Tab-separated table of C-alpha atoms in Angstrom:
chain	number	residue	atom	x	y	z
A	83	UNK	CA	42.264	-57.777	21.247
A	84	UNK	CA	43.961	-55.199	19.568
A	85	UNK	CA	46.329	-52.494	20.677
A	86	UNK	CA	43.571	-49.600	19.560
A	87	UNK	CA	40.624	-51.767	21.058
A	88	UNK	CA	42.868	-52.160	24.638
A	89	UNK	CA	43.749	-48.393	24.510
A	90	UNK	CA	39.793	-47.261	24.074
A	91	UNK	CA	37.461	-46.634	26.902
A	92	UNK	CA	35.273	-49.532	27.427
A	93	UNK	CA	31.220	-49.004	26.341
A	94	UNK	CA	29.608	-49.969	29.428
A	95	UNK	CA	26.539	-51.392	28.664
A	96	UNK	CA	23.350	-52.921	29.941
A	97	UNK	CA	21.115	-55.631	28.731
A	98	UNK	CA	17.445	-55.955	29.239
A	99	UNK	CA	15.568	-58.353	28.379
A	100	UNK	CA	12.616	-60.249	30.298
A	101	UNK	CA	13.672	-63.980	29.050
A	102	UNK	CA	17.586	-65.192	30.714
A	103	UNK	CA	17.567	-67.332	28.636
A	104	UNK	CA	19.113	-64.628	25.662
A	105	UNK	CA	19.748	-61.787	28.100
A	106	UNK	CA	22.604	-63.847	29.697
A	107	UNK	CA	24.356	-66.098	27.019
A	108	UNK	CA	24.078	-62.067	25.211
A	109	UNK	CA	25.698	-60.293	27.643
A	110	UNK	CA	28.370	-63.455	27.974
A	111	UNK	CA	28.755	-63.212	23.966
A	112	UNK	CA	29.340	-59.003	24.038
A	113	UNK	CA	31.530	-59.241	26.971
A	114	UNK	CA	34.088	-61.236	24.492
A	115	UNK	CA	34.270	-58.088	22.069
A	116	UNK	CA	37.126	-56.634	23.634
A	117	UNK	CA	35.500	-52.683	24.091
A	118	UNK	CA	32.289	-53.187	25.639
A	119	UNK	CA	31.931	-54.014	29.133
A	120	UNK	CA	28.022	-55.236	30.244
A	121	UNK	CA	27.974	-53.970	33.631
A	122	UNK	CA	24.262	-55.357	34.149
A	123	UNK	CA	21.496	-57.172	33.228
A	124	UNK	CA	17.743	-55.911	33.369
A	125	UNK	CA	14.038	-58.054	32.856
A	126	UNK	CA	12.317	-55.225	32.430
A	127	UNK	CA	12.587	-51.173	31.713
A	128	UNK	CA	12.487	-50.560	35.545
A	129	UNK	CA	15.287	-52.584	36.248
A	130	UNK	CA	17.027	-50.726	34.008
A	131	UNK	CA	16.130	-47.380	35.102
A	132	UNK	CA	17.560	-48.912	38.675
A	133	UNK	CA	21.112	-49.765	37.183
A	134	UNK	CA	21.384	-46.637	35.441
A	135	UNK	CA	20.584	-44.365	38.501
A	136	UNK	CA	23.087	-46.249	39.844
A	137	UNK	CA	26.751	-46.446	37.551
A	138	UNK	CA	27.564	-44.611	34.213
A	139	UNK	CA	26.017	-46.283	31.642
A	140	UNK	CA	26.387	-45.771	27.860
A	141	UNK	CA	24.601	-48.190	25.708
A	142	UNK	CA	21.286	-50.030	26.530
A	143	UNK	CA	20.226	-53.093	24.573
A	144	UNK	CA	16.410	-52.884	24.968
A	145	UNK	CA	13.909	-55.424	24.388
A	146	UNK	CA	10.573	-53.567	23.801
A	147	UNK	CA	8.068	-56.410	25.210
A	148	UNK	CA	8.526	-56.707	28.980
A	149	UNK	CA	6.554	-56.926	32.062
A	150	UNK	CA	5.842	-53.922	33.915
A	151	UNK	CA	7.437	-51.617	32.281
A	152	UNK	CA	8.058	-51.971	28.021
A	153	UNK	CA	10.669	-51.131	26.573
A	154	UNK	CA	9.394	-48.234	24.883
A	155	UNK	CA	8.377	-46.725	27.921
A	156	UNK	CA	12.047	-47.158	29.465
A	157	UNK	CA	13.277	-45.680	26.614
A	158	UNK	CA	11.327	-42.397	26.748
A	159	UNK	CA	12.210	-42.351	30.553
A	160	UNK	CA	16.172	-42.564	29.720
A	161	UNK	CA	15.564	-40.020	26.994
A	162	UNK	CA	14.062	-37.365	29.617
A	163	UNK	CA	16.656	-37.997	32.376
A	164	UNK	CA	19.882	-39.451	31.002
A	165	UNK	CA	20.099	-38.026	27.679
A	166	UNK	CA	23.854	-39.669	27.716
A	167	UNK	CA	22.422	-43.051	27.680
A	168	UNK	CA	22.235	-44.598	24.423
A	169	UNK	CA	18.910	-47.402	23.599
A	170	UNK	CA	19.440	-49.618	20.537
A	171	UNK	CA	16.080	-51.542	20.950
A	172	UNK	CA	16.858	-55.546	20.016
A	173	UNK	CA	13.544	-57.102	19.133
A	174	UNK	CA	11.719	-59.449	17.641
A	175	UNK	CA	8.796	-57.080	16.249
A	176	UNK	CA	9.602	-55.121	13.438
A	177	UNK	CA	5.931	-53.638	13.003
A	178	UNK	CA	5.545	-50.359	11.865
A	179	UNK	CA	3.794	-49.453	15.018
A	180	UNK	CA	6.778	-50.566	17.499
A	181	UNK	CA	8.781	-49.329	15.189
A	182	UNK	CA	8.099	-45.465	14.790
A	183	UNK	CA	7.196	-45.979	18.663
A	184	UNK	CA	10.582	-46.807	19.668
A	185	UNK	CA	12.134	-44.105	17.515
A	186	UNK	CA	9.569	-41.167	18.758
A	187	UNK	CA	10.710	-42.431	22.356
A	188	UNK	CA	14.410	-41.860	21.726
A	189	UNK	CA	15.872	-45.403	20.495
A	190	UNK	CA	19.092	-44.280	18.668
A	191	UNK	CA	18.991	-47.836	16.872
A	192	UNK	CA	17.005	-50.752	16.407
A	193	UNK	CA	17.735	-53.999	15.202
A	194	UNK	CA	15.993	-57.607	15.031
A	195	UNK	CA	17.102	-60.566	16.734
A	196	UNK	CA	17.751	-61.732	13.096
A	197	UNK	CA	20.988	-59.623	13.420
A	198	UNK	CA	24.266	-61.506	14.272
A	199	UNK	CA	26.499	-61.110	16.958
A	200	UNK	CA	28.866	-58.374	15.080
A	201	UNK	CA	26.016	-56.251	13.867
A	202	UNK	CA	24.370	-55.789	17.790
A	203	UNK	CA	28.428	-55.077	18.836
A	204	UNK	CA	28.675	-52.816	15.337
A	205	UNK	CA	25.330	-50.945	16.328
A	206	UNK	CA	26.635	-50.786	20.173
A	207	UNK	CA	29.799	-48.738	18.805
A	208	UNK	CA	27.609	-46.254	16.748
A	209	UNK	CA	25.296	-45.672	19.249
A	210	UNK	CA	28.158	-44.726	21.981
A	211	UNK	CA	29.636	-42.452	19.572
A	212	UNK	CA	26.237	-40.578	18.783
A	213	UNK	CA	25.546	-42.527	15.350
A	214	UNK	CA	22.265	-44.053	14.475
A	215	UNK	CA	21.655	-47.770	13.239
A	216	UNK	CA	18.667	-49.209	11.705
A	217	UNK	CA	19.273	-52.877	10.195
A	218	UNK	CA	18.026	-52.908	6.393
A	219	UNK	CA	14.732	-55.012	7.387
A	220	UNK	CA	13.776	-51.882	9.788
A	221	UNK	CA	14.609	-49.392	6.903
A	222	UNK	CA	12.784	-51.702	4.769
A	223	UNK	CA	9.548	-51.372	6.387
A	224	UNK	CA	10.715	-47.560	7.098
A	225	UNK	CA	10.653	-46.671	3.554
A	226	UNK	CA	7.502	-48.431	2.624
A	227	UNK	CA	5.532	-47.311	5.055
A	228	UNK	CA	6.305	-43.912	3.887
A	229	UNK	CA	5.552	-45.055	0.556
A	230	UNK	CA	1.753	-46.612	1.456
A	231	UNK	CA	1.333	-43.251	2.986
A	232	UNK	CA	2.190	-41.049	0.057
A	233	UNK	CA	-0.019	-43.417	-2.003
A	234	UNK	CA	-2.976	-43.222	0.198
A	235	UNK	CA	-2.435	-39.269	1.555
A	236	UNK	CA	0.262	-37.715	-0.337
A	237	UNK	CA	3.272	-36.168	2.225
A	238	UNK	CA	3.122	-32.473	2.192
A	239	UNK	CA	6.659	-31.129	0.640
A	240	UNK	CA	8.621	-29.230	3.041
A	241	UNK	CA	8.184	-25.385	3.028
A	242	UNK	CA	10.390	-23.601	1.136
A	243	UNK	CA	11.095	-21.219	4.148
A	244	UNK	CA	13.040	-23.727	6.017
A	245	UNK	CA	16.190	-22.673	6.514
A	246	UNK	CA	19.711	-25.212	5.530
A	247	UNK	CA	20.287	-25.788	9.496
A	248	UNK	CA	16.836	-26.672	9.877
A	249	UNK	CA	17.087	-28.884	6.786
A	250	UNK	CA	20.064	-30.416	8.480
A	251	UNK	CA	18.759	-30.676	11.600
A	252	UNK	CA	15.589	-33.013	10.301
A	253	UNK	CA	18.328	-34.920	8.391
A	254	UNK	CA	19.941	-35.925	11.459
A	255	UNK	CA	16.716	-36.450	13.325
A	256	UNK	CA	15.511	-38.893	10.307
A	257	UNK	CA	18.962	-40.651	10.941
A	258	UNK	CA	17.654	-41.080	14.342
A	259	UNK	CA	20.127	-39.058	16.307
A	260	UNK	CA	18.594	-37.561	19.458
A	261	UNK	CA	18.912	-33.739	20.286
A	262	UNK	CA	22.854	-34.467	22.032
A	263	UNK	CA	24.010	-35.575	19.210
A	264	UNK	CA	22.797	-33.528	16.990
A	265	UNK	CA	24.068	-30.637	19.056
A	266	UNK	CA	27.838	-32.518	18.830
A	267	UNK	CA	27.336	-33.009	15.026
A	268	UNK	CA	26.827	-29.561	13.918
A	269	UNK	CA	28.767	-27.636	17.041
A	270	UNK	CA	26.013	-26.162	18.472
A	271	UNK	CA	24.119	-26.234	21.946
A	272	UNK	CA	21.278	-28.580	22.845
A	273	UNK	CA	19.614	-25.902	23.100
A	274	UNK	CA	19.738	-24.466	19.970
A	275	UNK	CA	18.919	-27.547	18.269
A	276	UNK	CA	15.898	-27.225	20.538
A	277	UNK	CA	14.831	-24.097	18.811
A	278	UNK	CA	15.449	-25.231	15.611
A	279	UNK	CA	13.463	-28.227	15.930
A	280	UNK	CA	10.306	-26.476	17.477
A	281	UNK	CA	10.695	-23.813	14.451
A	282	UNK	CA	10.784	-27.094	11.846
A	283	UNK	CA	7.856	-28.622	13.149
A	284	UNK	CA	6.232	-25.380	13.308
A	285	UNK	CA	7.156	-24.326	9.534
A	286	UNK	CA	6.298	-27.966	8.754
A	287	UNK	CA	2.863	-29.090	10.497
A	288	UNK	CA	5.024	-32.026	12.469
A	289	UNK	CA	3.809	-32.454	15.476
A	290	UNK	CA	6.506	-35.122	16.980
A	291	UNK	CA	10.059	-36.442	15.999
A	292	UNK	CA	8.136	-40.312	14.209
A	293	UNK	CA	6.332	-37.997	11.682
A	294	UNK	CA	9.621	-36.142	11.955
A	295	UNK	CA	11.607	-39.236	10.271
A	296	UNK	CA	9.380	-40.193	8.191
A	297	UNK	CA	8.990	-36.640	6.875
A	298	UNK	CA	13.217	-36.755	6.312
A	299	UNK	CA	12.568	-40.157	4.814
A	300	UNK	CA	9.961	-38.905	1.968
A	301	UNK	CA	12.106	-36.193	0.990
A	302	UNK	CA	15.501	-37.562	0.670
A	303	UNK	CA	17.327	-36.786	3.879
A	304	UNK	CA	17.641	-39.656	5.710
């Protein structure tokens, strides 16, 4: 380990996923990264809602298909009462549906279990520090389902009356950041990013933050 990796904080992170048999060699295999520290293990979103309420956690590696409580749902819950908490989903489906799910709930990444050991440690970084990560077969499928829908239904251009922060405030949500870290990005309160997300979607017919990326998607920003 390196003298800057020794001197940062360590991510504490939690894993969650309903099989042990990749939940615990994972959390063995992150533990040897140097800066992230998995300070539990989870089977299913209510588990992980437990550890949470429990120690300061920043990261979550979420499976999205578990029993009793999904992923997704655990993600929307974290979202609502420990906006801190990071969720890069790790998954196996890479529909369209669990996709724009998992994003609408919160997820500030999502990855494949195709991804290697450094890109899941790579997106863990990002997502502690606010950034967004989407591995290229999620923007993949991203992109073209916003291009079958422009096909079949064109996407209505953005009104002209939207304003540059509001611009760069559906950037950041098409980038996947959630409200926090948008607030940190541009210097501003969570609750002004608030208010200029409910005046976007108003301007803008959106009516929550997965038509939200894909509407940053079609036109450029994200």
């Amino acid at each position: 380990m390196s003298e800057s990796a020794a001197a940062s904080p360590l991510i504490s992170v939690v894993v969650a996923d309903d099989q042990a048999a990749v939940r615990e060699p994972l959390a063995m295999v992150l533990a040897l990264a140097g800066d992230i520290r998995v300070v539990g293990t989870a089977a299913n979103g209510r588990e992980v809602l437990d550890i949470v309420a429990g120690e300061p956690v920043d990261v979550v590696l979420m499976d999205l298909r578990m029993p009793g409580m999904d992923g997704t749902e655990a993600t929307r819950r974290l979202s609502e009462a420990h906006p801190d908490v990071a969720v890069v989903v790790l998954t196996t489906f890479a529909d369209d549906d669990s996709i724009m799910a998992a994003l609408a709930a919160g997820a500030r990444g999502y990855l494949t279990k195709n991804a290697g050991r450094e890109d899941i440690a790579r997106a863990i970084r990002a997502a502690a520090a606010g950034q967004s990560v989407l591995d290229q077969e999620v923007r993949d499928r991203l992109l073209a389902a916003v291009t079958g829908a422009q096909r079949s239904a064109p996407t209505a251009a953005l009104p002209e009356d939207l304003t540059p922060r509001e611009r760069e405030v559906l950037a950041l949500i098409g980038q996947g950041l959630p409200n926090r870290a948008i607030a940190e990005r541009l210097f501003v309160s969570e609750a002004t990013v608030k208010t200029h997300i409910n005046n976007l979607f108003a301007k803008a017919g959106i009516r929550d933050r997965a038509e939200a990326v894909r509407r940053a998607i079609a036109a450029g920003l994200a």
